[in-house]
PDB file of C-alpha atoms in Angstrom:
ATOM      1  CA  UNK A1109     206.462  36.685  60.046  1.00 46.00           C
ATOM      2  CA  UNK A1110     207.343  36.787  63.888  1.00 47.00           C
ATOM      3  CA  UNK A1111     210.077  34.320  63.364  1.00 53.00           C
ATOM      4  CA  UNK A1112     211.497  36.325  60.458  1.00 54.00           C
ATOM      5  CA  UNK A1113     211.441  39.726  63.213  1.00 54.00           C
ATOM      6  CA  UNK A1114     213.571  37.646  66.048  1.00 51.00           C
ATOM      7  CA  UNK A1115     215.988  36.628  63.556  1.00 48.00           C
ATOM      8  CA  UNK A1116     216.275  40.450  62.921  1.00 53.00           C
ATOM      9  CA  UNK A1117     216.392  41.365  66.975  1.00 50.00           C
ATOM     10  CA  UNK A1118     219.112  38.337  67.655  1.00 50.00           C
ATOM     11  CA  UNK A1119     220.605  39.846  65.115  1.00 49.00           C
ATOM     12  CA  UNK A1120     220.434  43.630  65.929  1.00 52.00           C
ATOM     13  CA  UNK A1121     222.160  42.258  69.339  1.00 44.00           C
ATOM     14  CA  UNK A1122     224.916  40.047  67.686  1.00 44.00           C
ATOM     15  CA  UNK A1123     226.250  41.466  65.003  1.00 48.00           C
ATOM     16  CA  UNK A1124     228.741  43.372  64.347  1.00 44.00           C
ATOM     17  CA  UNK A1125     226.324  46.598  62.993  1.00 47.00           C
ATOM     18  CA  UNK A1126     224.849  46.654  66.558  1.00 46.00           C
ATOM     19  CA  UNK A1127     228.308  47.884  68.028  1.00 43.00           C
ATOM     20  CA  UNK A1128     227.639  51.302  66.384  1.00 44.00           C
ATOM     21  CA  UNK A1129     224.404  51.627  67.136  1.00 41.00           C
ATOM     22  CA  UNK A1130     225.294  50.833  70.921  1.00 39.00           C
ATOM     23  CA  UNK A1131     228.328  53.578  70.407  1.00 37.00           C
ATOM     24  CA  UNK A1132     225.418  56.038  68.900  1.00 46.00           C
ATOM     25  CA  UNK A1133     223.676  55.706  71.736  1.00 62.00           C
ATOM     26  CA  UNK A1134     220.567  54.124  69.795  1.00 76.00           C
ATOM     27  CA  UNK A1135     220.429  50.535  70.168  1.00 82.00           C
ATOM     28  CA  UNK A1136     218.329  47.505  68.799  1.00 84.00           C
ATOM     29  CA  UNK A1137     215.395  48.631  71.202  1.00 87.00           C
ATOM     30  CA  UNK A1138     214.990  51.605  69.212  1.00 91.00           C
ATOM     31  CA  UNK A1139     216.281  50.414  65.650  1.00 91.00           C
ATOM     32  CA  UNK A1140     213.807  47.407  65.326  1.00 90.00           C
ATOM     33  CA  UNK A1141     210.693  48.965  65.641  1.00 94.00           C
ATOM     34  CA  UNK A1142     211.098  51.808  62.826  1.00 96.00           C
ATOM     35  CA  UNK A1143     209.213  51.126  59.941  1.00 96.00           C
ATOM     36  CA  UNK A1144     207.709  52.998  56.612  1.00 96.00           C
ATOM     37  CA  UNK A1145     204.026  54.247  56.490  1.00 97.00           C
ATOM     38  CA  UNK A1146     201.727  55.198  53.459  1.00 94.00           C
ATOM     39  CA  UNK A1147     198.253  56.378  53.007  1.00 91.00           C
ATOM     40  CA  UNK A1148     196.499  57.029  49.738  1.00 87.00           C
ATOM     41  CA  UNK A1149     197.828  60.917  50.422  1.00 87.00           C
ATOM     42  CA  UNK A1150     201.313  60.759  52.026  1.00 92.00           C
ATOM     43  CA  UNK A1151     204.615  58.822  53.204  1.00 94.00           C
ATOM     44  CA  UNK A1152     206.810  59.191  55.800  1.00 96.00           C
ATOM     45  CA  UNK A1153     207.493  56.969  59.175  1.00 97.00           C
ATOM     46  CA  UNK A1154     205.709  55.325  61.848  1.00 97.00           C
ATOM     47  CA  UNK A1155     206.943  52.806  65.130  1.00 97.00           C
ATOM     48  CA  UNK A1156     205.861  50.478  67.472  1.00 96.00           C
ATOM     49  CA  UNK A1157     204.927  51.167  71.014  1.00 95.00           C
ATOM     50  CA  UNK A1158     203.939  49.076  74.067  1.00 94.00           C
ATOM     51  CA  UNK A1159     202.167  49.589  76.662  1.00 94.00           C
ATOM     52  CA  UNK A1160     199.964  47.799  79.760  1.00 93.00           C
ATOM     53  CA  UNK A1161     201.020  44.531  77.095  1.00 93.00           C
ATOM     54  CA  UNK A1162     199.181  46.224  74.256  1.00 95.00           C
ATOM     55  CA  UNK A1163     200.886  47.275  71.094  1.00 96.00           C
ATOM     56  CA  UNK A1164     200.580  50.673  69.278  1.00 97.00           C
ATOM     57  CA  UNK A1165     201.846  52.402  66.434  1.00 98.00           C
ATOM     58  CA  UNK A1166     202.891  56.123  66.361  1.00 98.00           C
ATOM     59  CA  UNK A1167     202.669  58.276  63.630  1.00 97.00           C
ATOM     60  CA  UNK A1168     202.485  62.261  62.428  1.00 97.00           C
ATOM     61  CA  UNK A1169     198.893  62.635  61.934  1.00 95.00           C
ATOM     62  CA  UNK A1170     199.558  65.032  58.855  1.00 94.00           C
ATOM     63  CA  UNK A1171     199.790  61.645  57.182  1.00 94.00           C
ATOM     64  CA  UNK A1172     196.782  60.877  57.474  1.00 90.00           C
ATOM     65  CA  UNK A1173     194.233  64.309  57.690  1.00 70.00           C
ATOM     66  CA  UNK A1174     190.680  63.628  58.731  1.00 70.00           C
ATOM     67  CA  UNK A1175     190.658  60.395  59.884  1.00 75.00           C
ATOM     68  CA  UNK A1176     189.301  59.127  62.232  1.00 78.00           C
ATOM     69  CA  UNK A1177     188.278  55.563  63.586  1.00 87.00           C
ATOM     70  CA  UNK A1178     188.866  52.735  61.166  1.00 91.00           C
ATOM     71  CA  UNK A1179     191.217  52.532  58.043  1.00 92.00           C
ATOM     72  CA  UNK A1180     193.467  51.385  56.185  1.00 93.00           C
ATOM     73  CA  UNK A1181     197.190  51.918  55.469  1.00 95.00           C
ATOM     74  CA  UNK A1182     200.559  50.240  54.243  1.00 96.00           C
ATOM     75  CA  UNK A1183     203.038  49.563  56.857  1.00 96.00           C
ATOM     76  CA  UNK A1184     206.483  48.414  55.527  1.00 94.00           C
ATOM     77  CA  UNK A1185     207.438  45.089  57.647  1.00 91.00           C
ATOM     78  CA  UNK A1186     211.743  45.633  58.208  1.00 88.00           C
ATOM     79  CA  UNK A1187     211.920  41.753  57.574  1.00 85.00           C
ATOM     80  CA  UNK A1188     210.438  40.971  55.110  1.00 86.00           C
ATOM     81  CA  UNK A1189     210.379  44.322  53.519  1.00 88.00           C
ATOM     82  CA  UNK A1190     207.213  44.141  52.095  1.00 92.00           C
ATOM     83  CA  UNK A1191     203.985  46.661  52.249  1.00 95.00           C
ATOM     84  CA  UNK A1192     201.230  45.181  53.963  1.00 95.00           C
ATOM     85  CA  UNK A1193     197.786  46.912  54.066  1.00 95.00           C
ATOM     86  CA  UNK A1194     196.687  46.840  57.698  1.00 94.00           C
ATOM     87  CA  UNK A1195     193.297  47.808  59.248  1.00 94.00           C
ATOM     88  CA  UNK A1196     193.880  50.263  62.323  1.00 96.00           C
ATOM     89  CA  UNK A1197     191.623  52.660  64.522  1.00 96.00           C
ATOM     90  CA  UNK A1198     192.683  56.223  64.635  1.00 95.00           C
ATOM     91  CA  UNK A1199     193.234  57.899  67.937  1.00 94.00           C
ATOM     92  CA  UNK A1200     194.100  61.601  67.720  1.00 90.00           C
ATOM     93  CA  UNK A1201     195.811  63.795  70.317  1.00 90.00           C
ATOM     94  CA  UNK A1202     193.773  66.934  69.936  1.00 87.00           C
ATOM     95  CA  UNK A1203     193.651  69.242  67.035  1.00 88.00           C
ATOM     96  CA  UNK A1204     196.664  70.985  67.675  1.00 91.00           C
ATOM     97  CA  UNK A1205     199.374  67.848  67.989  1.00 95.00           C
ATOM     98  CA  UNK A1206     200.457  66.550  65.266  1.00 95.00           C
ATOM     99  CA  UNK A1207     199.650  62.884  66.272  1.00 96.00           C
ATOM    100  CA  UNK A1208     198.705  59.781  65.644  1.00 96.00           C
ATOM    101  CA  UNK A1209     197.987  56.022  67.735  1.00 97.00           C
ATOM    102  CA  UNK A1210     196.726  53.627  65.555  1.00 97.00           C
ATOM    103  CA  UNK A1211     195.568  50.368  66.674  1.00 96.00           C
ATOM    104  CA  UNK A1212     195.717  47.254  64.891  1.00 95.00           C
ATOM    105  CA  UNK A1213     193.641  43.850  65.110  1.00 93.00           C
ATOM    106  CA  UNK A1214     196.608  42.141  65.935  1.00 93.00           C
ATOM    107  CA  UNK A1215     200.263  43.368  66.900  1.00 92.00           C
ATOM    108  CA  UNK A1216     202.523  44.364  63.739  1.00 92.00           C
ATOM    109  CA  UNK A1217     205.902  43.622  65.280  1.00 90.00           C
ATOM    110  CA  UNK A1218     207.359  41.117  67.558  1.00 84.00           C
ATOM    111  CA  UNK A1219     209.550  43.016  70.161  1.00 82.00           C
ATOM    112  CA  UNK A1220     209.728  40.901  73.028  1.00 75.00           C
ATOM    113  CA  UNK A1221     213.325  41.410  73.686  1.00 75.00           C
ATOM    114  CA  UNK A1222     213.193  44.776  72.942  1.00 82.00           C
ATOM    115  CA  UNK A1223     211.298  46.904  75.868  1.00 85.00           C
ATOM    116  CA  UNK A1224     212.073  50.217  75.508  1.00 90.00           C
ATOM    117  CA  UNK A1225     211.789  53.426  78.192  1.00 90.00           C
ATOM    118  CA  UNK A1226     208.665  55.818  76.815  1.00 94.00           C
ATOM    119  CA  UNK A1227     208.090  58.781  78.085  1.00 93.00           C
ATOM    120  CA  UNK A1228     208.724  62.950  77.924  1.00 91.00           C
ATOM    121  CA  UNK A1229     209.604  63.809  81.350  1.00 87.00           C
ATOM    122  CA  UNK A1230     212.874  65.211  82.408  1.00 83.00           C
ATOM    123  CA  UNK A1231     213.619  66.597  79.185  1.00 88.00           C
ATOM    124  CA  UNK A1232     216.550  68.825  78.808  1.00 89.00           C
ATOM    125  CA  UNK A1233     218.266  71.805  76.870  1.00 93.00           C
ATOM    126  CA  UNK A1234     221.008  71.163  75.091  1.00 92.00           C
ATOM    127  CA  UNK A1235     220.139  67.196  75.373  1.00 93.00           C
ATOM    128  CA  UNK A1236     221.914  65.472  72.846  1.00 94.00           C
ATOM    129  CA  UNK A1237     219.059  63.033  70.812  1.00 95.00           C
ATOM    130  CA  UNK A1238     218.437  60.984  67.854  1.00 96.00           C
ATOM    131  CA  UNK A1239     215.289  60.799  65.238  1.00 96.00           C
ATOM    132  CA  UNK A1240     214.876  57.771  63.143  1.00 96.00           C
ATOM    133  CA  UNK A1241     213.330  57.600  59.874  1.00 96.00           C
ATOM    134  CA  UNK A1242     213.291  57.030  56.415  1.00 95.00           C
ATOM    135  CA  UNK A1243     213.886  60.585  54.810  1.00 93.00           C
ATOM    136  CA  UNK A1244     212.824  60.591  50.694  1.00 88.00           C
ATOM    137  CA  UNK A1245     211.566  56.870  51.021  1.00 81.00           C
ATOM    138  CA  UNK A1246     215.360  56.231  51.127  1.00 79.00           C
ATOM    139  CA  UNK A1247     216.041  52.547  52.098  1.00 73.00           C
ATOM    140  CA  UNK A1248     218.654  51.357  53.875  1.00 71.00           C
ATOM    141  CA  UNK A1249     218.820  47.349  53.923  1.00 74.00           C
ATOM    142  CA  UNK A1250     221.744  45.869  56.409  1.00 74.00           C
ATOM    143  CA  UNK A1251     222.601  42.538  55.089  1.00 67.00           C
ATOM    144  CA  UNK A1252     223.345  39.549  58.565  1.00 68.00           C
ATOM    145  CA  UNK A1253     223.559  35.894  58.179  1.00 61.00           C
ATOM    146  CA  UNK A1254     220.073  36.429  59.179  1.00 60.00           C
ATOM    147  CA  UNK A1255     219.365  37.521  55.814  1.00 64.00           C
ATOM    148  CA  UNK A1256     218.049  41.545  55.116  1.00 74.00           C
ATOM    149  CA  UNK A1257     216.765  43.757  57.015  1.00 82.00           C
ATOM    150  CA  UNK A1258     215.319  47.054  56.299  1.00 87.00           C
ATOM    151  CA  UNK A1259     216.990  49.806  58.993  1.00 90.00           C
ATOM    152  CA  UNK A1260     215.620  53.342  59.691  1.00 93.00           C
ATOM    153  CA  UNK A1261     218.545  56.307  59.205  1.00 92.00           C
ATOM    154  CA  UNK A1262     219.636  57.981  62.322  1.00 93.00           C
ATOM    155  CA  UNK A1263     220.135  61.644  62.686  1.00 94.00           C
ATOM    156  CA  UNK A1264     221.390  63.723  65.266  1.00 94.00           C
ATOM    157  CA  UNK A1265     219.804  66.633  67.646  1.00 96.00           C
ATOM    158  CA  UNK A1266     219.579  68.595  70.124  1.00 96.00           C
ATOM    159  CA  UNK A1267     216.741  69.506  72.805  1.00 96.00           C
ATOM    160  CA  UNK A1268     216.415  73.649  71.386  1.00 94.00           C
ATOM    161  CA  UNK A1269     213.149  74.508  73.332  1.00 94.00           C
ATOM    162  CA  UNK A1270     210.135  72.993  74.827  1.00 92.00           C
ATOM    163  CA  UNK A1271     207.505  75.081  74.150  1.00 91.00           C
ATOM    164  CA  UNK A1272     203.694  75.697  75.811  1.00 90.00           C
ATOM    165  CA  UNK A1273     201.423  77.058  72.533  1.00 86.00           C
ATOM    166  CA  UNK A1274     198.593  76.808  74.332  1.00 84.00           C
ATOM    167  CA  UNK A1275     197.470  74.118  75.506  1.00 84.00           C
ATOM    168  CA  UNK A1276     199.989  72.363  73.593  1.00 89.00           C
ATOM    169  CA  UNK A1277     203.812  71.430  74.305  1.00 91.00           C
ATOM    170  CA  UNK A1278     205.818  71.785  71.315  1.00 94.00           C
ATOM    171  CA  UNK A1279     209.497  70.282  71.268  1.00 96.00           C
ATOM    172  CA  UNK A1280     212.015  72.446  69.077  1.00 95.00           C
ATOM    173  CA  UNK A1281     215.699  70.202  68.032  1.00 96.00           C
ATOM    174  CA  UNK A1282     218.469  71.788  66.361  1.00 93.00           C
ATOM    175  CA  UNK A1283     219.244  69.464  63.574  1.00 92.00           C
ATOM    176  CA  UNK A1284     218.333  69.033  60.015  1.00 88.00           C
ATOM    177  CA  UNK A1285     215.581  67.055  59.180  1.00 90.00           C
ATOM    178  CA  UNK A1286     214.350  65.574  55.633  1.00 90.00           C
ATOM    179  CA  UNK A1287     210.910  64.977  54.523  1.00 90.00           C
ATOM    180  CA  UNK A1288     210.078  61.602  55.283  1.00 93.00           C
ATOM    181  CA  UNK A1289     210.725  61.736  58.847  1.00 95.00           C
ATOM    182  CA  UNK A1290     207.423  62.664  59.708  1.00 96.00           C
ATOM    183  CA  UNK A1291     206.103  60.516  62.350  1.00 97.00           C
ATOM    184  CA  UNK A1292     209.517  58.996  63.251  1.00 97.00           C
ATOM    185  CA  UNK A1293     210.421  58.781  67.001  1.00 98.00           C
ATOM    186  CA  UNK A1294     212.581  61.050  68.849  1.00 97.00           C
ATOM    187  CA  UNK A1295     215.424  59.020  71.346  1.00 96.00           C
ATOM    188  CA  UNK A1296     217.427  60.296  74.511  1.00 94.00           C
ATOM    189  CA  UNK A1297     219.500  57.886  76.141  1.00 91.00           C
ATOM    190  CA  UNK A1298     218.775  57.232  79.730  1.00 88.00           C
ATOM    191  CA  UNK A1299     221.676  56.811  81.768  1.00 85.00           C
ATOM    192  CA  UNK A1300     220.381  55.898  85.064  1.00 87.00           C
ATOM    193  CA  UNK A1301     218.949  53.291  83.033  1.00 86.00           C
ATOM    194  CA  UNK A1302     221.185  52.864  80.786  1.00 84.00           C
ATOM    195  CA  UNK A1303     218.478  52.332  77.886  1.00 86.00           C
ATOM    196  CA  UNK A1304     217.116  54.198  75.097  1.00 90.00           C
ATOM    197  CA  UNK A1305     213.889  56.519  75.828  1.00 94.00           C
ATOM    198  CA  UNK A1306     211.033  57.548  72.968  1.00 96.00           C
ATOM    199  CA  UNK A1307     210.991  61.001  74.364  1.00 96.00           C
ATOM    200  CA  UNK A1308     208.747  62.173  71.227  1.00 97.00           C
ATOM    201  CA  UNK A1309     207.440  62.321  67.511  1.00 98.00           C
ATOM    202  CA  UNK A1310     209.027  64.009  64.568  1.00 97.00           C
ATOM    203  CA  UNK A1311     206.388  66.379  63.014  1.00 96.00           C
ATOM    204  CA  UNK A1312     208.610  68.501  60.426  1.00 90.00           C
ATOM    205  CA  UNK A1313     211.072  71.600  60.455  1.00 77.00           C
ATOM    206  CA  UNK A1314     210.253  75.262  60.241  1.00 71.00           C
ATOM    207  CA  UNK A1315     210.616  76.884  56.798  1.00 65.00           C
ATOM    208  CA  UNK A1316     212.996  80.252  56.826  1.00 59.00           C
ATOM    209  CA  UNK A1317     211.801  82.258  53.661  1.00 68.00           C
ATOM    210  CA  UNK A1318     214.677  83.177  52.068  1.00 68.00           C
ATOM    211  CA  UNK A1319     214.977  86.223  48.833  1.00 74.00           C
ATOM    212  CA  UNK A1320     215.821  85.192  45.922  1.00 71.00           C
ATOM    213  CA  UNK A1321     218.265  87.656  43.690  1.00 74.00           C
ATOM    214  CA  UNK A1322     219.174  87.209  40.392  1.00 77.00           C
ATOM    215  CA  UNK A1323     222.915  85.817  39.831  1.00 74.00           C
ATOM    216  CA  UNK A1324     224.237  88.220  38.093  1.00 72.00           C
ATOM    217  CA  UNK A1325     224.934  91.901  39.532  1.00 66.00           C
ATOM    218  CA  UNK A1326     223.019  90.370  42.494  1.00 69.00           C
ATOM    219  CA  UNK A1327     219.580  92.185  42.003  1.00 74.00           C
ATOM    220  CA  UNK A1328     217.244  91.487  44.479  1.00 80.00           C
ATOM    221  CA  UNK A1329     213.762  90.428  43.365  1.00 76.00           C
ATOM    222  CA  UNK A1330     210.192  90.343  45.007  1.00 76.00           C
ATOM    223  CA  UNK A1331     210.560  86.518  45.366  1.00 74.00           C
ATOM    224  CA  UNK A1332     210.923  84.142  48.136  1.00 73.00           C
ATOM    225  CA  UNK A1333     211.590  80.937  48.480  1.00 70.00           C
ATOM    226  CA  UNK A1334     211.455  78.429  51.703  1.00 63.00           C
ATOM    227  CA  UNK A1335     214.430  77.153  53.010  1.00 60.00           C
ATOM    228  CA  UNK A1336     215.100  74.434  55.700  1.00 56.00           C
ATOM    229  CA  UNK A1337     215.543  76.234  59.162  1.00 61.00           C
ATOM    230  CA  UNK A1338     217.329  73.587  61.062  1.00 76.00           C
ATOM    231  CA  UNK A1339     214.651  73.757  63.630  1.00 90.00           C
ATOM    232  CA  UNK A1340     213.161  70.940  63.742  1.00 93.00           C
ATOM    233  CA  UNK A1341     209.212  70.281  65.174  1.00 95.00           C
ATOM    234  CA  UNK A1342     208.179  67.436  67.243  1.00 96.00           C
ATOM    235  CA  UNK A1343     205.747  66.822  70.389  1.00 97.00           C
ATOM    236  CA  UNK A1344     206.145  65.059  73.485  1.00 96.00           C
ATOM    237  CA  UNK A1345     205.640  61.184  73.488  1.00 96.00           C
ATOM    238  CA  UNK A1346     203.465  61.730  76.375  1.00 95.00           C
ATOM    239  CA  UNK A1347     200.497  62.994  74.173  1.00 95.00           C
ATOM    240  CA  UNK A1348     200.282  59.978  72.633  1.00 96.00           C
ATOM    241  CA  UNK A1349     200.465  58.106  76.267  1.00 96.00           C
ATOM    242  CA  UNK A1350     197.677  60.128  77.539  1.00 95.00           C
ATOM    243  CA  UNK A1351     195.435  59.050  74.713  1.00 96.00           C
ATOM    244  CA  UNK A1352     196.620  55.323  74.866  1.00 97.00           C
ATOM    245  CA  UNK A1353     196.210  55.169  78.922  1.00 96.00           C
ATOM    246  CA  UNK A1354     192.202  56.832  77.918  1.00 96.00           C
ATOM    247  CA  UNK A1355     191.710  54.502  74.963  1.00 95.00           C
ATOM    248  CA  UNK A1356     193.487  50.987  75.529  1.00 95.00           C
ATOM    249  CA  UNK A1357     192.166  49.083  72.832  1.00 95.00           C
ATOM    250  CA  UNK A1358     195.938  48.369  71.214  1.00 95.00           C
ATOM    251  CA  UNK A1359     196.463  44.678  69.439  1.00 94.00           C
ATOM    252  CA  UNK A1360     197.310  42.314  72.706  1.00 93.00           C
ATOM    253  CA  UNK A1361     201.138  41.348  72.644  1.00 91.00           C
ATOM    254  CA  UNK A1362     201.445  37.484  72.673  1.00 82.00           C
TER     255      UNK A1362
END
């Protein structure tokens, strides 16, 4: 399976495709470690993460409610494109941020070429970023000499707000998020290092009730219904570091 992964890195880097990710500003660092997530109650996205040579995967922890320790989920491989059920340990980043490090037994992606920056400082408003994903289990398979590849869509943002609820920090985009997105990353590009960042994790969108009047005449009623906002909700990266740095018991990258 790791062989199958570096033929989808070399060609991330090669091919023609990767020219408009690099113009995007989201390049094969980000792209290749993107994947689909299920539990027995939701769907939406996860990603890899390294760190201190361990390997973690990041998630919205609404996807998985009142877990804790040991499970089970799916994880979509982009490769081979199949569901595998993989045993992880849940790590939570407090009650109040929506999410998730699991840990596998043994690293889920091969990403050696593909370091990415991590991290939520230096954030700033009116920061252009990106959120990958796969909104309504959409699938998006690029086709290399490789062979197929499942790719994560990539939407567009900007830094709105960041946000202390409490103890919390809570990042606010402008942009239009889909369900399915959940636990997808959130990606500035560095310029100083001229490399994509994971600046944090894509939680959902705030819901504008809107009244609902009847077509004709235009009579109001006493109904509402929720709309998308274009707000979108995500937290800081560095939750998720804090928890990792406390807790490093990630699968060991080979």
């Amino acid at each position: 399976m790791m062989n199958s992964m570096h033929y989808l890195v070399r060609a991330l880097i090669l091919s023609g495709c990767c020219a408009s990710v690099v113009v995007a500003q989201v390049r094969a660092e980000a792209v290749a470690r993107v994947f689909g997530i299920r539990t027995n109650t939701a769907s939406g996205t996860a990603f890899a993460l390294e760190e201190n040579g361990r390997q973690y995967i990041i998630t919205a922890k609404h996807l998985l409610p009142a877990i804790a320790g040991k499970t089970k989920v799916q994880l979509r491989r982009p490769d081979t494109q199949r569901w595998l059920e993989t045993e992880v340990t849940v790590l939570h980043c407090g009650p109040n941020v929506d999410i998730a490090v699991l840990c596998p037994q043994s690293a889920f992606l091969s990403l050696k070429q593909l370091s990415i920056l991590v991290g939520s400082e230096n954030i700033s408003l009116g920061q252009e970023v990106f959120f990958l994903g796969f909104p309504f289990n959409f699938e998006r398979p690029a086709t290399f000499k490789e062979g197929k590849f499942l790719l994560p869509f990539v939407k567009r943002a900007v830094v709105s707000a960041l946000v202390e609820e409490g103890d919390v920090q809570v990042l606010y985009l402008d942009g239009y998020n889909n369900p399915g997105f959940s636990g997808g990353p959130v990606v500035a590009w560095d310029p100083k290092e001229n490399r994509s960042r994971i600046i944090g994790v894509v939680s959902g969108y705030r819901n504008e009730p809107r009244p609902v009047r009847i077509r004709d005449g235009g009579r109001d009623t006493p109904l509402y219904v929720d709309s998308n906002s274009g707000i979108i909700v995500a937290y800081p990266i560095n939750a998720a570091l804090q928890v990792i740095r406390k807790n490093p018991i990630g699968a060991i990258v080979k």
